[in-house]
């Protein structure tokens, strides 16, 4: 830490990070990340760690900004391995910096918050996202960034859209970035944008726990950790949206491609036979959701996220789903496999 003021801001950022991490409408599982620039050093959340643990654990990793930015500018593939730019002498936790480190380094502001805000994602999956957001964020300095794989491709997509003064980024099929010179400023901007993008969720009936329990049979499936997760299967519009494909990267990472929806009369065993493997989650239309017995906290958080996002999407909107190639590049990605490994270990 360069100065006392930097150390104070980092402490404030850790406190804000923990509070963001406890809000399922802002982050889920190991998603989302925060950073502070102190001179030429970027302090950023470590890959695979959860923001909610920001106070209890040492999850901020120091990264050298100038060489990382040079690598991004030169389109050097090394920029997609941010651990190569970690300042090991200061890196007491020995963790790897977030795979989204380049996104943070590119923003000129001192404090950057990247969240998988449910209100934002619900708009960011709509084909008319840019026009919808323009109406809501009128007067703010914001930019729309088309979908790219997190990491270097996303950083390059942002570099193409960044203009001086921009402090809000809407990442298509992904989430939100806000930036400011202070932690307090970034927090205020985050609350403001989240509020401006808010839409009420559609109301849904209660899950049919008795019927769901009867469908488990001998499979070891369980009810989801959060009762809110059921809405993705109970609401017919949400279920239709979920069945259409993958809407954002962390869904693919934690739950696999798209969603598996049971057909009429199928129980978990029949769904598994038809599908070929046991899905992490199965949606039973009108009834609710069942999770595979070994589904961890991350899978549960992302299953709830799907319900929270789809409940807010305009039922008349055309949706942009990730393509087959975009799904594949997420599943076969070294950095993600590392993040997944940490997650499995922690759950
Ligand atoms: Zn993200």
Short mmCIF file of N, CA, C and O in Angstrom, two decimals, residues 148-270:
data_model
loop_
_atom_site.label_atom_id
_atom_site.label_comp_id
_atom_site.label_asym_id
_atom_site.label_seq_id
_atom_site.Cartn_x
_atom_site.Cartn_y
_atom_site.Cartn_z
N UNK A 148 -18.81 -10.17 -25.20
CA UNK A 148 -17.53 -10.84 -25.48
C UNK A 148 -17.25 -11.75 -24.29
O UNK A 148 -17.68 -11.44 -23.18
N UNK A 149 -16.45 -12.78 -24.51
CA UNK A 149 -16.03 -13.64 -23.42
C UNK A 149 -15.28 -12.83 -22.37
O UNK A 149 -14.43 -12.00 -22.74
N UNK A 150 -15.59 -13.01 -21.05
CA UNK A 150 -14.83 -12.30 -20.02
C UNK A 150 -13.33 -12.55 -20.18
O UNK A 150 -12.92 -13.61 -20.64
N UNK A 151 -12.54 -11.56 -19.75
CA UNK A 151 -11.09 -11.66 -19.95
C UNK A 151 -10.67 -10.69 -21.04
O UNK A 151 -11.30 -9.65 -21.25
N UNK A 152 -9.62 -11.04 -21.77
CA UNK A 152 -9.08 -10.14 -22.78
C UNK A 152 -10.10 -9.75 -23.87
O UNK A 152 -10.18 -8.57 -24.23
N UNK A 153 -10.91 -10.70 -24.39
CA UNK A 153 -11.89 -10.27 -25.41
C UNK A 153 -12.84 -9.19 -24.90
O UNK A 153 -13.13 -8.22 -25.61
N UNK A 154 -13.32 -9.33 -23.66
CA UNK A 154 -14.23 -8.32 -23.10
C UNK A 154 -13.49 -6.99 -22.92
O UNK A 154 -14.04 -5.92 -23.23
N UNK A 155 -12.24 -7.05 -22.42
CA UNK A 155 -11.47 -5.82 -22.23
C UNK A 155 -11.31 -5.08 -23.57
O UNK A 155 -11.44 -3.85 -23.64
N UNK A 156 -11.07 -5.84 -24.65
CA UNK A 156 -10.93 -5.19 -25.95
C UNK A 156 -12.26 -4.59 -26.42
O UNK A 156 -12.29 -3.51 -27.01
N UNK A 157 -13.36 -5.29 -26.13
CA UNK A 157 -14.68 -4.76 -26.47
C UNK A 157 -14.94 -3.46 -25.72
O UNK A 157 -15.53 -2.51 -26.27
N UNK A 158 -14.51 -3.39 -24.47
CA UNK A 158 -14.69 -2.17 -23.68
C UNK A 158 -13.82 -1.05 -24.23
O UNK A 158 -14.27 0.09 -24.38
N UNK A 159 -12.57 -1.37 -24.56
CA UNK A 159 -11.65 -0.35 -25.09
C UNK A 159 -12.24 0.32 -26.33
O UNK A 159 -12.10 1.53 -26.53
N UNK A 160 -12.96 -0.46 -27.14
CA UNK A 160 -13.57 0.10 -28.36
C UNK A 160 -14.71 1.06 -28.05
O UNK A 160 -15.02 1.94 -28.85
N UNK A 161 -15.37 0.90 -26.89
CA UNK A 161 -16.54 1.71 -26.57
C UNK A 161 -16.28 2.83 -25.57
O UNK A 161 -17.14 3.67 -25.33
N UNK A 162 -15.10 2.78 -24.92
CA UNK A 162 -14.80 3.73 -23.84
C UNK A 162 -14.57 5.13 -24.40
O UNK A 162 -13.84 5.31 -25.36
N UNK A 163 -15.24 6.13 -23.83
CA UNK A 163 -15.00 7.54 -24.17
C UNK A 163 -14.60 8.24 -22.87
O UNK A 163 -14.97 7.79 -21.79
N UNK A 164 -13.89 9.38 -22.99
CA UNK A 164 -13.54 10.12 -21.76
C UNK A 164 -14.82 10.45 -20.98
O UNK A 164 -15.82 10.86 -21.57
N UNK A 165 -14.78 10.26 -19.67
CA UNK A 165 -15.93 10.61 -18.84
C UNK A 165 -16.88 9.46 -18.56
O UNK A 165 -17.71 9.56 -17.66
N UNK A 166 -16.78 8.38 -19.35
CA UNK A 166 -17.71 7.26 -19.12
C UNK A 166 -17.39 6.58 -17.79
O UNK A 166 -16.24 6.23 -17.52
N UNK A 167 -18.41 6.44 -16.94
CA UNK A 167 -18.20 5.76 -15.67
C UNK A 167 -19.24 4.67 -15.40
O UNK A 167 -19.30 4.13 -14.29
N UNK A 168 -20.04 4.34 -16.42
CA UNK A 168 -21.00 3.23 -16.31
C UNK A 168 -20.91 2.41 -17.60
O UNK A 168 -21.00 2.98 -18.70
N UNK A 169 -20.71 1.11 -17.46
CA UNK A 169 -20.70 0.22 -18.62
C UNK A 169 -21.81 -0.81 -18.46
O UNK A 169 -21.93 -1.45 -17.41
N UNK A 170 -22.62 -0.97 -19.51
CA UNK A 170 -23.62 -2.03 -19.54
C UNK A 170 -23.04 -3.12 -20.43
O UNK A 170 -22.83 -2.91 -21.64
N UNK A 171 -22.73 -4.27 -19.82
CA UNK A 171 -22.10 -5.37 -20.56
C UNK A 171 -23.20 -6.33 -21.03
O UNK A 171 -23.88 -6.96 -20.21
N UNK A 172 -23.39 -6.43 -22.33
CA UNK A 172 -24.45 -7.27 -22.88
C UNK A 172 -24.29 -8.71 -22.40
O UNK A 172 -23.18 -9.24 -22.32
N UNK A 173 -25.42 -9.35 -22.06
CA UNK A 173 -25.43 -10.73 -21.56
C UNK A 173 -24.42 -10.96 -20.43
O UNK A 173 -23.79 -12.02 -20.37
N UNK A 174 -24.25 -9.96 -19.57
CA UNK A 174 -23.24 -10.14 -18.54
C UNK A 174 -23.53 -9.32 -17.27
O UNK A 174 -23.77 -9.90 -16.21
N UNK A 175 -23.50 -7.99 -17.34
CA UNK A 175 -23.68 -7.24 -16.10
C UNK A 175 -23.30 -5.78 -16.21
O UNK A 175 -23.40 -5.17 -17.28
N UNK A 176 -22.82 -5.23 -15.10
CA UNK A 176 -22.66 -3.80 -14.94
C UNK A 176 -21.27 -3.47 -14.40
O UNK A 176 -20.74 -4.21 -13.57
N UNK A 177 -20.69 -2.36 -14.87
CA UNK A 177 -19.47 -1.81 -14.29
C UNK A 177 -19.76 -0.36 -13.93
O UNK A 177 -20.32 0.38 -14.76
N UNK A 178 -19.40 0.06 -12.71
CA UNK A 178 -19.43 1.48 -12.37
C UNK A 178 -18.07 1.86 -11.82
O UNK A 178 -17.38 1.02 -11.23
N UNK A 179 -17.68 3.12 -12.01
CA UNK A 179 -16.35 3.55 -11.59
C UNK A 179 -16.42 4.97 -11.06
O UNK A 179 -17.24 5.78 -11.51
N UNK A 180 -15.56 5.27 -10.08
CA UNK A 180 -15.50 6.61 -9.48
C UNK A 180 -14.14 6.80 -8.84
O UNK A 180 -13.36 5.86 -8.71
N UNK A 181 -13.88 8.02 -8.40
CA UNK A 181 -12.57 8.30 -7.78
C UNK A 181 -12.50 7.85 -6.33
O UNK A 181 -11.41 7.71 -5.79
N UNK A 182 -13.66 7.65 -5.70
CA UNK A 182 -13.68 7.20 -4.30
C UNK A 182 -14.63 6.01 -4.15
O UNK A 182 -15.53 5.82 -4.97
N UNK A 183 -14.43 5.26 -3.06
CA UNK A 183 -15.32 4.13 -2.77
C UNK A 183 -16.74 4.64 -2.54
O UNK A 183 -17.72 4.07 -3.06
N UNK A 184 -16.86 5.75 -1.81
CA UNK A 184 -18.20 6.29 -1.53
C UNK A 184 -18.89 6.72 -2.83
O UNK A 184 -20.09 6.49 -3.02
N UNK A 185 -18.12 7.34 -3.74
CA UNK A 185 -18.68 7.75 -5.03
C UNK A 185 -19.13 6.56 -5.86
O UNK A 185 -20.19 6.59 -6.49
N UNK A 186 -18.32 5.50 -5.85
CA UNK A 186 -18.68 4.30 -6.63
C UNK A 186 -19.92 3.64 -6.05
O UNK A 186 -20.81 3.19 -6.79
N UNK A 187 -20.01 3.60 -4.74
CA UNK A 187 -21.18 2.99 -4.10
C UNK A 187 -22.45 3.78 -4.45
O UNK A 187 -23.48 3.20 -4.80
N UNK A 188 -22.35 5.11 -4.40
CA UNK A 188 -23.52 5.94 -4.71
C UNK A 188 -23.95 5.73 -6.17
O UNK A 188 -25.14 5.63 -6.46
N UNK A 189 -22.97 5.65 -7.07
CA UNK A 189 -23.30 5.46 -8.49
C UNK A 189 -23.93 4.08 -8.72
O UNK A 189 -24.89 3.94 -9.49
N UNK A 190 -23.41 3.08 -8.02
CA UNK A 190 -23.98 1.73 -8.15
C UNK A 190 -25.44 1.72 -7.72
O UNK A 190 -26.31 1.19 -8.43
N UNK A 191 -25.73 2.32 -6.56
CA UNK A 191 -27.12 2.35 -6.06
C UNK A 191 -28.01 3.10 -7.06
O UNK A 191 -29.14 2.72 -7.31
N UNK A 192 -27.49 4.20 -7.61
CA UNK A 192 -28.29 5.01 -8.53
C UNK A 192 -28.64 4.22 -9.79
O UNK A 192 -29.79 4.17 -10.22
N UNK A 193 -27.62 3.59 -10.40
CA UNK A 193 -27.85 2.86 -11.65
C UNK A 193 -28.77 1.66 -11.41
O UNK A 193 -29.70 1.40 -12.17
N UNK A 194 -28.52 0.94 -10.32
CA UNK A 194 -29.36 -0.22 -10.00
C UNK A 194 -30.82 0.22 -9.89
O UNK A 194 -31.73 -0.43 -10.40
N UNK A 195 -31.05 1.37 -9.23
CA UNK A 195 -32.41 1.88 -9.08
C UNK A 195 -33.02 2.30 -10.41
O UNK A 195 -34.18 2.00 -10.68
N UNK A 196 -32.24 2.96 -11.26
CA UNK A 196 -32.77 3.43 -12.54
C UNK A 196 -33.11 2.26 -13.47
O UNK A 196 -33.98 2.38 -14.33
N UNK A 197 -32.40 1.13 -13.31
CA UNK A 197 -32.63 -0.02 -14.20
C UNK A 197 -33.64 -1.01 -13.60
O UNK A 197 -33.94 -2.04 -14.21
N UNK A 198 -34.17 -0.70 -12.42
CA UNK A 198 -35.06 -1.65 -11.73
C UNK A 198 -36.38 -1.82 -12.46
O UNK A 198 -36.97 -0.85 -12.94
N UNK A 199 -36.82 -3.07 -12.56
CA UNK A 199 -38.18 -3.38 -13.03
C UNK A 199 -38.77 -4.38 -12.04
O UNK A 199 -38.06 -5.24 -11.53
N UNK A 200 -40.07 -4.28 -11.78
CA UNK A 200 -40.65 -5.21 -10.80
C UNK A 200 -40.68 -6.64 -11.38
O UNK A 200 -40.94 -6.82 -12.56
N UNK A 201 -40.41 -7.64 -10.54
CA UNK A 201 -40.52 -9.02 -11.02
C UNK A 201 -41.98 -9.41 -11.19
O UNK A 201 -42.85 -8.89 -10.48
N UNK A 202 -42.27 -10.32 -12.13
CA UNK A 202 -43.63 -10.85 -12.24
C UNK A 202 -43.92 -11.70 -10.99
O UNK A 202 -43.07 -12.40 -10.49
N UNK A 203 -45.15 -11.61 -10.52
CA UNK A 203 -45.54 -12.38 -9.33
C UNK A 203 -45.70 -13.85 -9.73
O UNK A 203 -46.17 -14.15 -10.82
N UNK A 204 -45.33 -14.74 -8.83
CA UNK A 204 -45.50 -16.18 -9.12
C UNK A 204 -46.17 -16.88 -7.95
O UNK A 204 -46.11 -16.42 -6.80
N UNK A 205 -46.74 -18.05 -8.26
CA UNK A 205 -47.34 -18.89 -7.22
C UNK A 205 -46.23 -19.54 -6.39
O UNK A 205 -45.05 -19.50 -6.76
N UNK A 206 -46.62 -20.15 -5.29
CA UNK A 206 -45.68 -20.89 -4.44
C UNK A 206 -45.27 -22.19 -5.14
O UNK A 206 -46.04 -22.75 -5.91
N UNK A 207 -44.05 -22.69 -4.84
CA UNK A 207 -43.67 -24.00 -5.39
C UNK A 207 -44.52 -25.12 -4.79
O UNK A 207 -44.99 -24.99 -3.65
N UNK A 208 -44.71 -26.19 -5.56
CA UNK A 208 -45.47 -27.35 -5.05
C UNK A 208 -44.46 -28.35 -4.47
O UNK A 208 -43.99 -29.25 -5.16
N UNK A 209 -44.12 -28.15 -3.20
CA UNK A 209 -43.05 -28.94 -2.57
C UNK A 209 -43.42 -30.43 -2.49
O UNK A 209 -42.57 -31.30 -2.70
N UNK A 210 -44.68 -30.71 -2.24
CA UNK A 210 -45.11 -32.12 -2.14
C UNK A 210 -44.92 -32.82 -3.48
O UNK A 210 -44.33 -33.90 -3.57
N UNK A 211 -45.39 -32.16 -4.55
CA UNK A 211 -45.26 -32.77 -5.88
C UNK A 211 -43.79 -32.90 -6.27
O UNK A 211 -43.37 -33.92 -6.82
N UNK A 212 -42.98 -31.88 -5.97
CA UNK A 212 -41.55 -31.92 -6.31
C UNK A 212 -40.85 -33.06 -5.57
O UNK A 212 -40.06 -33.81 -6.15
N UNK A 213 -41.14 -33.19 -4.30
CA UNK A 213 -40.50 -34.23 -3.48
C UNK A 213 -40.82 -35.61 -4.04
O UNK A 213 -39.96 -36.50 -4.08
N UNK A 214 -42.05 -35.78 -4.53
CA UNK A 214 -42.44 -37.07 -5.10
C UNK A 214 -41.67 -37.38 -6.38
O UNK A 214 -41.50 -38.54 -6.75
N UNK A 215 -41.19 -36.36 -7.08
CA UNK A 215 -40.48 -36.56 -8.35
C UNK A 215 -39.01 -36.94 -8.15
O UNK A 215 -38.32 -37.33 -9.09
N UNK A 216 -38.50 -36.80 -6.92
CA UNK A 216 -37.08 -37.07 -6.65
C UNK A 216 -36.78 -38.57 -6.76
O UNK A 216 -35.75 -38.96 -7.34
N UNK A 217 -37.69 -39.41 -6.23
CA UNK A 217 -37.44 -40.86 -6.25
C UNK A 217 -36.13 -41.19 -5.55
O UNK A 217 -35.80 -40.55 -4.53
N UNK A 218 -35.36 -42.14 -6.11
CA UNK A 218 -34.11 -42.54 -5.43
C UNK A 218 -32.89 -41.73 -5.87
O UNK A 218 -31.76 -42.12 -5.62
N UNK A 219 -33.08 -40.59 -6.55
CA UNK A 219 -31.97 -39.92 -7.24
C UNK A 219 -31.08 -39.07 -6.34
O UNK A 219 -29.99 -38.69 -6.75
N UNK A 220 -31.52 -38.73 -5.15
CA UNK A 220 -30.70 -37.87 -4.29
C UNK A 220 -30.80 -36.39 -4.62
O UNK A 220 -30.06 -35.57 -4.07
N UNK A 221 -31.67 -36.02 -5.57
CA UNK A 221 -31.88 -34.58 -5.85
C UNK A 221 -32.48 -33.92 -4.61
O UNK A 221 -33.06 -34.58 -3.75
N UNK A 222 -32.33 -32.58 -4.57
CA UNK A 222 -32.78 -31.82 -3.39
C UNK A 222 -33.51 -30.55 -3.82
O UNK A 222 -33.34 -30.09 -4.97
N UNK A 223 -34.22 -29.98 -2.90
CA UNK A 223 -34.81 -28.66 -3.15
C UNK A 223 -33.69 -27.64 -3.21
O UNK A 223 -32.65 -27.81 -2.56
N UNK A 224 -33.85 -26.55 -3.99
CA UNK A 224 -32.80 -25.53 -4.05
C UNK A 224 -32.62 -24.82 -2.71
O UNK A 224 -33.53 -24.81 -1.88
N UNK A 225 -31.44 -24.24 -2.52
CA UNK A 225 -31.13 -23.57 -1.25
C UNK A 225 -32.06 -22.39 -1.00
O UNK A 225 -32.46 -22.13 0.14
N UNK A 226 -32.40 -21.66 -2.06
CA UNK A 226 -33.26 -20.48 -1.92
C UNK A 226 -34.63 -20.77 -2.54
O UNK A 226 -34.71 -21.16 -3.70
N UNK A 227 -35.68 -20.49 -1.80
CA UNK A 227 -37.04 -20.75 -2.29
C UNK A 227 -37.33 -19.91 -3.54
O UNK A 227 -38.11 -20.30 -4.41
N UNK A 228 -36.64 -18.76 -3.66
CA UNK A 228 -36.84 -17.87 -4.82
C UNK A 228 -36.50 -18.56 -6.14
O UNK A 228 -36.98 -18.18 -7.20
N UNK A 229 -35.63 -19.58 -6.09
CA UNK A 229 -35.16 -20.24 -7.32
C UNK A 229 -36.30 -20.91 -8.09
O UNK A 229 -36.24 -21.04 -9.32
N UNK A 230 -37.35 -21.33 -7.40
CA UNK A 230 -38.43 -22.07 -8.05
C UNK A 230 -39.14 -21.26 -9.14
O UNK A 230 -39.72 -21.83 -10.06
N UNK A 231 -39.13 -19.94 -8.99
CA UNK A 231 -39.92 -19.08 -9.90
C UNK A 231 -39.57 -19.32 -11.37
O UNK A 231 -40.42 -19.17 -12.24
N UNK A 232 -38.31 -19.69 -11.65
CA UNK A 232 -37.91 -19.90 -13.05
C UNK A 232 -38.70 -21.04 -13.69
O UNK A 232 -38.87 -21.08 -14.91
N UNK A 233 -39.19 -21.97 -12.87
CA UNK A 233 -39.98 -23.09 -13.40
C UNK A 233 -41.48 -22.84 -13.27
O UNK A 233 -42.27 -23.33 -14.07
N UNK A 234 -41.86 -22.10 -12.24
CA UNK A 234 -43.30 -21.90 -11.98
C UNK A 234 -43.90 -20.92 -12.99
O UNK A 234 -44.98 -21.16 -13.54
N UNK A 235 -43.21 -19.83 -13.25
CA UNK A 235 -43.73 -18.82 -14.18
C UNK A 235 -43.53 -19.31 -15.62
O UNK A 235 -42.40 -19.57 -16.02
N UNK A 236 -44.61 -19.44 -16.39
CA UNK A 236 -44.47 -20.00 -17.75
C UNK A 236 -43.54 -19.17 -18.64
O UNK A 236 -42.79 -19.73 -19.45
N UNK A 237 -43.57 -17.83 -18.49
CA UNK A 237 -42.71 -16.97 -19.33
C UNK A 237 -41.24 -17.15 -18.94
O UNK A 237 -40.37 -17.24 -19.80
N UNK A 238 -40.97 -17.21 -17.64
CA UNK A 238 -39.59 -17.42 -17.18
C UNK A 238 -39.08 -18.77 -17.66
O UNK A 238 -37.93 -18.90 -18.09
N UNK A 239 -39.93 -19.78 -17.57
CA UNK A 239 -39.54 -21.13 -17.97
C UNK A 239 -39.24 -21.17 -19.48
O UNK A 239 -38.27 -21.79 -19.91
N UNK A 240 -40.05 -20.46 -20.26
CA UNK A 240 -39.81 -20.37 -21.71
C UNK A 240 -38.46 -19.70 -21.97
O UNK A 240 -37.66 -20.18 -22.78
N UNK A 241 -38.18 -18.60 -21.27
CA UNK A 241 -36.90 -17.89 -21.46
C UNK A 241 -35.72 -18.79 -21.07
O UNK A 241 -34.70 -18.83 -21.76
N UNK A 242 -35.87 -19.51 -19.95
CA UNK A 242 -34.78 -20.37 -19.46
C UNK A 242 -34.51 -21.51 -20.43
O UNK A 242 -33.35 -21.89 -20.66
N UNK A 243 -35.57 -22.05 -21.02
CA UNK A 243 -35.40 -23.22 -21.88
C UNK A 243 -34.77 -22.85 -23.23
O UNK A 243 -34.31 -23.72 -23.95
N UNK A 244 -34.75 -21.56 -23.55
CA UNK A 244 -34.25 -21.12 -24.86
C UNK A 244 -32.75 -21.16 -25.01
O UNK A 244 -32.22 -21.09 -26.12
N UNK A 245 -32.00 -21.25 -23.90
CA UNK A 245 -30.55 -21.30 -24.01
C UNK A 245 -29.88 -20.63 -22.82
O UNK A 245 -30.52 -20.36 -21.80
N UNK A 246 -28.56 -20.35 -22.97
CA UNK A 246 -27.79 -19.71 -21.90
C UNK A 246 -27.84 -18.20 -22.11
O UNK A 246 -27.63 -17.72 -23.22
N UNK A 247 -28.07 -17.46 -21.03
CA UNK A 247 -28.24 -16.01 -21.15
C UNK A 247 -27.01 -15.21 -20.72
O UNK A 247 -26.85 -14.06 -21.12
N UNK A 248 -26.13 -15.81 -19.88
CA UNK A 248 -24.93 -15.08 -19.40
C UNK A 248 -23.90 -16.10 -18.93
O UNK A 248 -24.23 -17.25 -18.61
N UNK A 249 -22.60 -15.69 -18.87
CA UNK A 249 -21.52 -16.66 -18.66
C UNK A 249 -21.62 -17.50 -17.39
O UNK A 249 -21.43 -18.72 -17.43
N UNK A 250 -21.91 -16.88 -16.23
CA UNK A 250 -21.87 -17.67 -15.00
C UNK A 250 -22.95 -18.75 -14.95
O UNK A 250 -22.81 -19.73 -14.22
N UNK A 251 -24.02 -18.58 -15.73
CA UNK A 251 -25.00 -19.66 -15.83
C UNK A 251 -24.34 -20.90 -16.41
O UNK A 251 -24.48 -22.02 -15.89
N UNK A 252 -23.58 -20.70 -17.48
CA UNK A 252 -22.91 -21.82 -18.16
C UNK A 252 -21.87 -22.45 -17.25
O UNK A 252 -21.75 -23.67 -17.15
N UNK A 253 -21.11 -21.59 -16.55
CA UNK A 253 -20.02 -22.07 -15.69
C UNK A 253 -20.55 -22.94 -14.54
O UNK A 253 -19.99 -23.98 -14.23
N UNK A 254 -21.63 -22.50 -13.90
CA UNK A 254 -22.10 -23.18 -12.70
C UNK A 254 -23.21 -24.20 -12.96
O UNK A 254 -23.41 -25.11 -12.15
N UNK A 255 -23.99 -24.02 -14.04
CA UNK A 255 -25.14 -24.89 -14.25
C UNK A 255 -25.08 -25.65 -15.58
O UNK A 255 -25.92 -26.51 -15.83
N UNK A 256 -24.12 -25.32 -16.43
CA UNK A 256 -24.06 -25.95 -17.75
C UNK A 256 -24.86 -25.15 -18.76
O UNK A 256 -25.45 -24.12 -18.45
N UNK A 257 -24.86 -25.63 -20.01
CA UNK A 257 -25.54 -24.88 -21.08
C UNK A 257 -27.05 -24.94 -20.89
O UNK A 257 -27.60 -25.99 -20.59
N UNK A 258 -27.70 -23.79 -21.10
CA UNK A 258 -29.16 -23.69 -21.09
C UNK A 258 -29.74 -24.23 -19.77
O UNK A 258 -29.05 -24.28 -18.75
N UNK A 259 -31.02 -24.61 -19.80
CA UNK A 259 -31.67 -25.20 -18.63
C UNK A 259 -32.38 -26.46 -19.07
O UNK A 259 -32.90 -26.52 -20.19
N UNK A 260 -32.43 -27.44 -18.21
CA UNK A 260 -33.12 -28.69 -18.53
C UNK A 260 -34.53 -28.61 -17.94
O UNK A 260 -34.71 -28.43 -16.74
N UNK A 261 -35.53 -28.72 -18.84
CA UNK A 261 -36.94 -28.60 -18.43
C UNK A 261 -37.59 -29.98 -18.58
O UNK A 261 -37.50 -30.59 -19.65
N UNK A 262 -38.24 -30.45 -17.53
CA UNK A 262 -38.91 -31.75 -17.57
C UNK A 262 -40.13 -31.68 -18.49
O UNK A 262 -40.80 -30.65 -18.58
N UNK A 263 -40.39 -32.78 -19.19
CA UNK A 263 -41.61 -32.86 -20.00
C UNK A 263 -42.75 -33.41 -19.14
O UNK A 263 -42.49 -34.01 -18.08
N UNK A 264 -44.00 -33.24 -19.60
CA UNK A 264 -45.13 -33.72 -18.79
C UNK A 264 -44.97 -35.20 -18.43
O UNK A 264 -44.62 -36.01 -19.29
N UNK A 265 -45.17 -35.54 -17.17
CA UNK A 265 -45.11 -36.93 -16.72
C UNK A 265 -43.72 -37.41 -16.35
O UNK A 265 -43.57 -38.50 -15.80
N UNK A 266 -42.67 -36.62 -16.62
CA UNK A 266 -41.30 -37.06 -16.31
C UNK A 266 -40.96 -36.78 -14.85
O UNK A 266 -41.27 -35.71 -14.33
N UNK A 267 -40.26 -37.74 -14.21
CA UNK A 267 -39.65 -37.48 -12.91
C UNK A 267 -38.14 -37.29 -13.14
O UNK A 267 -37.68 -37.30 -14.29
N UNK A 268 -37.36 -37.12 -12.06
CA UNK A 268 -35.93 -36.84 -12.22
C UNK A 268 -35.24 -37.97 -12.99
O UNK A 268 -34.41 -37.74 -13.88
N UNK A 269 -35.59 -39.22 -12.68
CA UNK A 269 -34.95 -40.38 -13.31
C UNK A 269 -35.18 -40.35 -14.83
O UNK A 269 -34.26 -40.54 -15.63
N UNK A 270 -36.43 -40.08 -15.24
CA UNK A 270 -36.75 -40.05 -16.67
C UNK A 270 -36.03 -38.89 -17.37
O UNK A 270 -35.55 -39.04 -18.50
#
